[in-house]
Amino acid sequence: YAAQAGAMYDARIMPKDLLTITVSATEPEAVRPFNLVMPSFTSGADIRTTGQSQLQTYLVDNEGYVNFPVVGQILLKGMTKNEAEEKIKGLLKDYIKEDPIVTVKSVNYKISVIGEVARPNTFTIVNEKVNIFEALAMAGDMTRWGRRDNVKIIREDAEGKKRIIYMNLNDRNVIYSNDFYLQQNDVVYVEPNKVNAENSEIGQATTLWLSGASILISIAGLVVNILR
């Protein structure tokens, strides 16, 4: 494992990410052109603004660019939030006299957990940081048939290439792995332990057979009593 125990994980911006980008300064009018908002509307035939609004979101395109007001196209693919904030801040120097505060956040940072877990689902990660154990905990942990020694992470990189990462959660050094922290859109798959799964199926089949036999015996007894 290449990662060190003290290394801090930072999510990196990927194509198809949805970002909010806010610019703050002591003079609100100076940064107003850079803080677009989307008005909310009531449903129905009478469409009116509700008075509430939310920040404009910016979609990172397949090449890794966002189209930011006034500035135009900005390449953010592969950057951490801090790197993106510093880059945008530098581009704004031509438009704002003072040094502004730029905040970049992801609004669709999601991971999915499927397979032999109690509650398979897709989860939105607010703080953009989740490790493999936390992901499994959100899904209610593995079932008793889940394999802890061969958990798979299906990941797509910034170029659209998919790969499968194998994790042995029985190995105490897994916490030092470069893949211990999940990335945006990762899919965690817990495969079943085949022996336990097959034993369970046999047990269920036996239970059903015994239940069916018991019902037939009861019916036969009832018929005998009626015909007496």
mmCIF file of C-alpha atoms in Angstrom:
data_model
loop_
_atom_site.group_PDB
_atom_site.id
_atom_site.type_symbol
_atom_site.label_atom_id
_atom_site.label_comp_id
_atom_site.label_asym_id
_atom_site.label_seq_id
_atom_site.Cartn_x
_atom_site.Cartn_y
_atom_site.Cartn_z
ATOM 1 C CA TYR A 1 0.000 0.000 0.000
ATOM 2 C CA ALA A 2 1.386 3.352 -1.077
ATOM 3 C CA ALA A 3 -0.716 5.687 1.058
ATOM 4 C CA GLN A 4 0.653 6.782 4.407
ATOM 5 C CA ALA A 5 -1.270 6.688 7.682
ATOM 6 C CA GLY A 6 -1.213 10.462 8.011
ATOM 7 C CA ALA A 7 -2.171 11.266 4.409
ATOM 8 C CA MET A 8 -5.322 13.356 4.010
ATOM 9 C CA TYR A 9 -7.798 12.487 1.286
ATOM 10 C CA ASP A 10 -9.125 15.168 -1.048
ATOM 11 C CA ALA A 11 -11.819 14.453 -3.629
ATOM 12 C CA ARG A 12 -10.974 15.492 -7.165
ATOM 13 C CA ILE A 13 -13.346 17.086 -9.647
ATOM 14 C CA MET A 14 -14.549 14.702 -12.352
ATOM 15 C CA PRO A 15 -16.590 15.047 -15.565
ATOM 16 C CA LYS A 16 -20.354 15.094 -14.866
ATOM 17 C CA ASP A 17 -19.836 16.579 -11.398
ATOM 18 C CA LEU A 18 -22.317 19.277 -10.417
ATOM 19 C CA LEU A 19 -20.645 22.158 -8.604
ATOM 20 C CA THR A 20 -21.711 25.287 -6.802
ATOM 21 C CA ILE A 21 -19.185 28.119 -7.024
ATOM 22 C CA THR A 22 -19.648 31.138 -4.770
ATOM 23 C CA VAL A 23 -17.580 34.308 -4.774
ATOM 24 C CA SER A 24 -17.539 36.594 -1.710
ATOM 25 C CA ALA A 25 -16.016 40.022 -1.093
ATOM 26 C CA THR A 26 -16.568 43.081 1.103
ATOM 27 C CA GLU A 27 -18.292 44.802 -1.836
ATOM 28 C CA PRO A 28 -21.295 42.595 -2.776
ATOM 29 C CA GLU A 29 -21.917 44.487 -6.001
ATOM 30 C CA ALA A 30 -18.449 43.609 -7.278
ATOM 31 C CA VAL A 31 -19.095 39.862 -7.052
ATOM 32 C CA ARG A 32 -22.782 39.826 -7.975
ATOM 33 C CA PRO A 33 -22.123 38.904 -11.656
ATOM 34 C CA PHE A 34 -20.327 35.751 -10.500
ATOM 35 C CA ASN A 35 -23.055 34.474 -8.150
ATOM 36 C CA LEU A 36 -25.923 33.397 -10.370
ATOM 37 C CA VAL A 37 -29.076 32.066 -8.734
ATOM 38 C CA MET A 38 -31.891 29.900 -10.044
ATOM 39 C CA PRO A 39 -35.398 31.068 -9.067
ATOM 40 C CA SER A 40 -37.834 28.457 -7.787
ATOM 41 C CA PHE A 41 -41.280 28.217 -9.377
ATOM 42 C CA THR A 42 -44.670 27.044 -8.163
ATOM 43 C CA SER A 43 -46.248 24.159 -10.045
ATOM 44 C CA GLY A 44 -49.467 24.431 -12.030
ATOM 45 C CA ALA A 45 -50.785 26.772 -14.655
ATOM 46 C CA ASP A 46 -50.055 29.907 -12.625
ATOM 47 C CA ILE A 47 -46.252 29.989 -12.724
ATOM 48 C CA ARG A 48 -44.819 32.506 -10.312
ATOM 49 C CA THR A 49 -41.520 32.824 -8.486
ATOM 50 C CA THR A 50 -41.779 31.751 -4.860
ATOM 51 C CA GLY A 51 -39.282 34.303 -3.618
ATOM 52 C CA GLN A 52 -36.815 31.536 -2.751
ATOM 53 C CA SER A 53 -33.798 30.853 -4.896
ATOM 54 C CA GLN A 54 -30.770 28.605 -4.920
ATOM 55 C CA LEU A 55 -27.279 28.897 -6.290
ATOM 56 C CA GLN A 56 -26.670 28.082 -9.929
ATOM 57 C CA THR A 57 -25.005 24.703 -10.403
ATOM 58 C CA TYR A 58 -22.252 24.166 -12.941
ATOM 59 C CA LEU A 59 -21.928 20.868 -14.806
ATOM 60 C CA VAL A 60 -18.383 19.691 -15.466
ATOM 61 C CA ASP A 61 -18.439 18.590 -19.108
ATOM 62 C CA ASN A 62 -16.698 15.534 -20.587
ATOM 63 C CA GLU A 63 -13.511 17.539 -21.171
ATOM 64 C CA GLY A 64 -13.514 18.782 -17.576
ATOM 65 C CA TYR A 65 -14.601 22.390 -18.170
ATOM 66 C CA VAL A 66 -17.255 24.523 -16.483
ATOM 67 C CA ASN A 67 -18.771 27.578 -18.112
ATOM 68 C CA PHE A 68 -18.415 30.308 -15.466
ATOM 69 C CA PRO A 69 -20.086 33.724 -15.830
ATOM 70 C CA VAL A 70 -17.961 36.539 -17.278
ATOM 71 C CA VAL A 71 -14.770 34.431 -17.165
ATOM 72 C CA GLY A 72 -15.993 31.718 -19.555
ATOM 73 C CA GLN A 73 -14.619 28.168 -19.834
ATOM 74 C CA ILE A 74 -12.473 27.009 -16.899
ATOM 75 C CA LEU A 75 -10.699 23.622 -16.851
ATOM 76 C CA LEU A 76 -11.217 22.012 -13.413
ATOM 77 C CA LYS A 77 -10.942 18.283 -14.155
ATOM 78 C CA GLY A 78 -8.658 16.429 -11.758
ATOM 79 C CA MET A 79 -8.333 19.322 -9.326
ATOM 80 C CA THR A 80 -9.149 19.242 -5.630
ATOM 81 C CA LYS A 81 -11.612 21.829 -4.331
ATOM 82 C CA ASN A 82 -8.779 23.959 -2.935
ATOM 83 C CA GLU A 83 -6.908 23.875 -6.247
ATOM 84 C CA ALA A 84 -10.075 24.853 -8.128
ATOM 85 C CA GLU A 85 -10.763 27.703 -5.708
ATOM 86 C CA GLU A 86 -7.242 29.068 -6.121
ATOM 87 C CA LYS A 87 -7.456 28.850 -9.917
ATOM 88 C CA ILE A 88 -10.797 30.688 -10.061
ATOM 89 C CA LYS A 89 -9.543 33.293 -7.603
ATOM 90 C CA GLY A 90 -6.569 33.974 -9.884
ATOM 91 C CA LEU A 91 -8.832 34.380 -12.924
ATOM 92 C CA LEU A 92 -11.021 36.875 -11.063
ATOM 93 C CA LYS A 93 -8.164 39.304 -10.434
ATOM 94 C CA ASP A 94 -8.893 40.947 -13.790
ATOM 95 C CA TYR A 95 -12.472 41.691 -12.695
ATOM 96 C CA ILE A 96 -12.371 42.328 -8.935
ATOM 97 C CA LYS A 97 -9.993 44.772 -7.251
ATOM 98 C CA GLU A 98 -9.843 43.065 -3.865
ATOM 99 C CA ASP A 99 -8.893 39.456 -3.165
ATOM 100 C CA PRO A 100 -12.212 37.510 -3.138
ATOM 101 C CA ILE A 101 -13.119 34.320 -1.302
ATOM 102 C CA VAL A 102 -14.072 31.480 -3.653
ATOM 103 C CA THR A 103 -15.913 28.385 -2.406
ATOM 104 C CA VAL A 104 -16.381 25.289 -4.570
ATOM 105 C CA LYS A 105 -18.683 22.466 -3.493
ATOM 106 C CA SER A 106 -19.948 19.291 -5.148
ATOM 107 C CA VAL A 107 -23.713 18.745 -4.938
ATOM 108 C CA ASN A 108 -23.891 15.257 -6.470
ATOM 109 C CA TYR A 109 -21.083 13.336 -4.753
ATOM 110 C CA LYS A 110 -22.593 9.851 -4.629
ATOM 111 C CA ILE A 111 -21.502 6.251 -4.104
ATOM 112 C CA SER A 112 -23.475 3.012 -4.442
ATOM 113 C CA VAL A 113 -23.281 -0.164 -2.349
ATOM 114 C CA ILE A 114 -24.789 -3.351 -3.783
ATOM 115 C CA GLY A 115 -24.617 -7.109 -3.331
ATOM 116 C CA GLU A 116 -24.625 -8.933 0.005
ATOM 117 C CA VAL A 117 -25.458 -5.976 2.244
ATOM 118 C CA ALA A 118 -28.502 -5.333 4.401
ATOM 119 C CA ARG A 119 -29.688 -2.177 2.594
ATOM 120 C CA PRO A 120 -28.197 -1.778 -0.910
ATOM 121 C CA ASN A 121 -28.609 1.800 -2.083
ATOM 122 C CA THR A 122 -27.041 4.917 -3.579
ATOM 123 C CA PHE A 123 -25.863 7.450 -1.007
ATOM 124 C CA THR A 124 -25.134 11.171 -1.296
ATOM 125 C CA ILE A 125 -21.978 12.131 0.600
ATOM 126 C CA VAL A 126 -22.242 15.671 1.924
ATOM 127 C CA ASN A 127 -18.638 16.112 3.062
ATOM 128 C CA GLU A 128 -17.214 14.425 -0.082
ATOM 129 C CA LYS A 129 -15.203 11.979 2.002
ATOM 130 C CA VAL A 130 -16.198 8.389 2.772
ATOM 131 C CA ASN A 131 -14.117 5.256 3.255
ATOM 132 C CA ILE A 132 -15.030 1.662 2.425
ATOM 133 C CA PHE A 133 -16.051 0.813 6.010
ATOM 134 C CA GLU A 134 -18.292 3.880 6.305
ATOM 135 C CA ALA A 135 -19.956 3.011 2.994
ATOM 136 C CA LEU A 136 -20.730 -0.511 4.200
ATOM 137 C CA ALA A 137 -22.062 0.872 7.496
ATOM 138 C CA MET A 138 -24.469 3.149 5.599
ATOM 139 C CA ALA A 139 -25.734 0.071 3.762
ATOM 140 C CA GLY A 140 -26.357 -1.761 7.044
ATOM 141 C CA ASP A 141 -23.113 -3.790 6.812
ATOM 142 C CA MET A 142 -22.658 -7.096 5.015
ATOM 143 C CA THR A 143 -25.046 -9.986 5.381
ATOM 144 C CA ARG A 144 -23.626 -13.189 6.832
ATOM 145 C CA TRP A 145 -23.074 -14.407 3.254
ATOM 146 C CA GLY A 146 -20.910 -11.471 2.201
ATOM 147 C CA ARG A 147 -17.226 -12.027 1.447
ATOM 148 C CA ARG A 148 -14.995 -9.627 3.346
ATOM 149 C CA ASP A 149 -11.832 -10.826 1.638
ATOM 150 C CA ASN A 150 -12.843 -9.891 -1.904
ATOM 151 C CA VAL A 151 -14.926 -6.692 -1.945
ATOM 152 C CA LYS A 152 -14.959 -5.055 -5.378
ATOM 153 C CA ILE A 153 -14.938 -1.325 -6.131
ATOM 154 C CA ILE A 154 -16.033 -0.432 -9.661
ATOM 155 C CA ARG A 155 -14.530 2.923 -10.602
ATOM 156 C CA GLU A 156 -14.605 5.162 -13.671
ATOM 157 C CA ASP A 157 -11.736 7.606 -14.113
ATOM 158 C CA ALA A 158 -11.773 11.106 -15.597
ATOM 159 C CA GLU A 159 -11.229 9.657 -19.078
ATOM 160 C CA GLY A 160 -14.251 7.333 -18.823
ATOM 161 C CA LYS A 161 -12.203 4.147 -18.364
ATOM 162 C CA LYS A 162 -13.605 1.634 -15.883
ATOM 163 C CA ARG A 163 -11.580 -0.633 -13.621
ATOM 164 C CA ILE A 164 -12.255 -3.041 -10.779
ATOM 165 C CA ILE A 165 -10.376 -2.692 -7.492
ATOM 166 C CA TYR A 166 -10.215 -5.659 -5.117
ATOM 167 C CA MET A 167 -10.194 -5.017 -1.365
ATOM 168 C CA ASN A 168 -9.492 -7.526 1.401
ATOM 169 C CA LEU A 169 -11.225 -6.075 4.446
ATOM 170 C CA ASN A 170 -9.727 -8.779 6.653
ATOM 171 C CA ASP A 171 -6.309 -7.215 6.081
ATOM 172 C CA ARG A 172 -5.613 -4.635 8.787
ATOM 173 C CA ASN A 173 -3.391 -2.697 6.356
ATOM 174 C CA VAL A 174 -6.373 -1.938 4.127
ATOM 175 C CA ILE A 175 -6.697 1.450 5.847
ATOM 176 C CA TYR A 176 -3.394 2.483 4.208
ATOM 177 C CA SER A 177 -4.566 1.626 0.704
ATOM 178 C CA ASN A 178 -4.794 4.372 -1.916
ATOM 179 C CA ASP A 179 -8.357 3.171 -2.533
ATOM 180 C CA PHE A 180 -9.483 3.123 1.107
ATOM 181 C CA TYR A 181 -11.410 6.365 0.489
ATOM 182 C CA LEU A 182 -14.041 6.097 -2.212
ATOM 183 C CA GLN A 183 -14.364 8.442 -5.163
ATOM 184 C CA GLN A 184 -17.364 10.070 -6.784
ATOM 185 C CA ASN A 185 -19.694 7.487 -8.420
ATOM 186 C CA ASP A 186 -17.818 4.467 -7.060
ATOM 187 C CA VAL A 187 -19.867 1.263 -6.893
ATOM 188 C CA VAL A 188 -19.032 -1.110 -4.026
ATOM 189 C CA TYR A 189 -20.026 -4.718 -4.739
ATOM 190 C CA VAL A 190 -20.028 -7.354 -1.996
ATOM 191 C CA GLU A 191 -20.107 -10.790 -3.551
ATOM 192 C CA PRO A 192 -21.667 -13.773 -1.743
ATOM 193 C CA ASN A 193 -19.740 -16.556 -0.101
ATOM 194 C CA LYS A 194 -20.794 -19.373 -2.428
ATOM 195 C CA VAL A 195 -20.617 -22.140 0.185
ATOM 196 C CA ASN A 196 -22.775 -20.269 2.683
ATOM 197 C CA ALA A 197 -25.188 -19.132 -0.015
ATOM 198 C CA GLU A 198 -25.607 -22.702 -1.312
ATOM 199 C CA ASN A 199 -26.104 -24.049 2.231
ATOM 200 C CA SER A 200 -28.743 -21.366 2.801
ATOM 201 C CA GLU A 201 -30.565 -22.341 -0.390
ATOM 202 C CA ILE A 202 -30.494 -26.016 0.645
ATOM 203 C CA GLY A 203 -31.781 -25.106 4.096
ATOM 204 C CA GLN A 204 -34.600 -23.033 2.656
ATOM 205 C CA ALA A 205 -35.544 -25.806 0.214
ATOM 206 C CA THR A 206 -35.607 -28.358 3.065
ATOM 207 C CA THR A 207 -37.791 -26.071 5.168
ATOM 208 C CA LEU A 208 -40.239 -25.610 2.304
ATOM 209 C CA TRP A 209 -40.329 -29.379 1.660
ATOM 210 C CA LEU A 210 -41.043 -30.130 5.322
ATOM 211 C CA SER A 211 -43.735 -27.448 5.437
ATOM 212 C CA GLY A 212 -45.394 -28.908 2.323
ATOM 213 C CA ALA A 213 -45.226 -32.441 3.711
ATOM 214 C CA SER A 214 -46.755 -31.265 6.994
ATOM 215 C CA ILE A 215 -49.661 -29.626 5.146
ATOM 216 C CA LEU A 216 -50.304 -32.788 3.095
ATOM 217 C CA ILE A 217 -50.327 -34.943 6.244
ATOM 218 C CA SER A 218 -52.779 -32.554 7.911
ATOM 219 C CA ILE A 219 -55.088 -32.637 4.868
ATOM 220 C CA ALA A 220 -54.911 -36.450 4.732
ATOM 221 C CA GLY A 221 -55.837 -36.683 8.402
ATOM 222 C CA LEU A 222 -58.766 -34.333 7.893
ATOM 223 C CA VAL A 223 -60.071 -36.400 4.933
ATOM 224 C CA VAL A 224 -59.840 -39.639 6.974
ATOM 225 C CA ASN A 225 -61.833 -38.069 9.820
ATOM 226 C CA ILE A 226 -64.536 -36.864 7.412
ATOM 227 C CA LEU A 227 -64.930 -40.260 5.727
ATOM 228 C CA ARG A 228 -65.337 -42.167 8.999
#
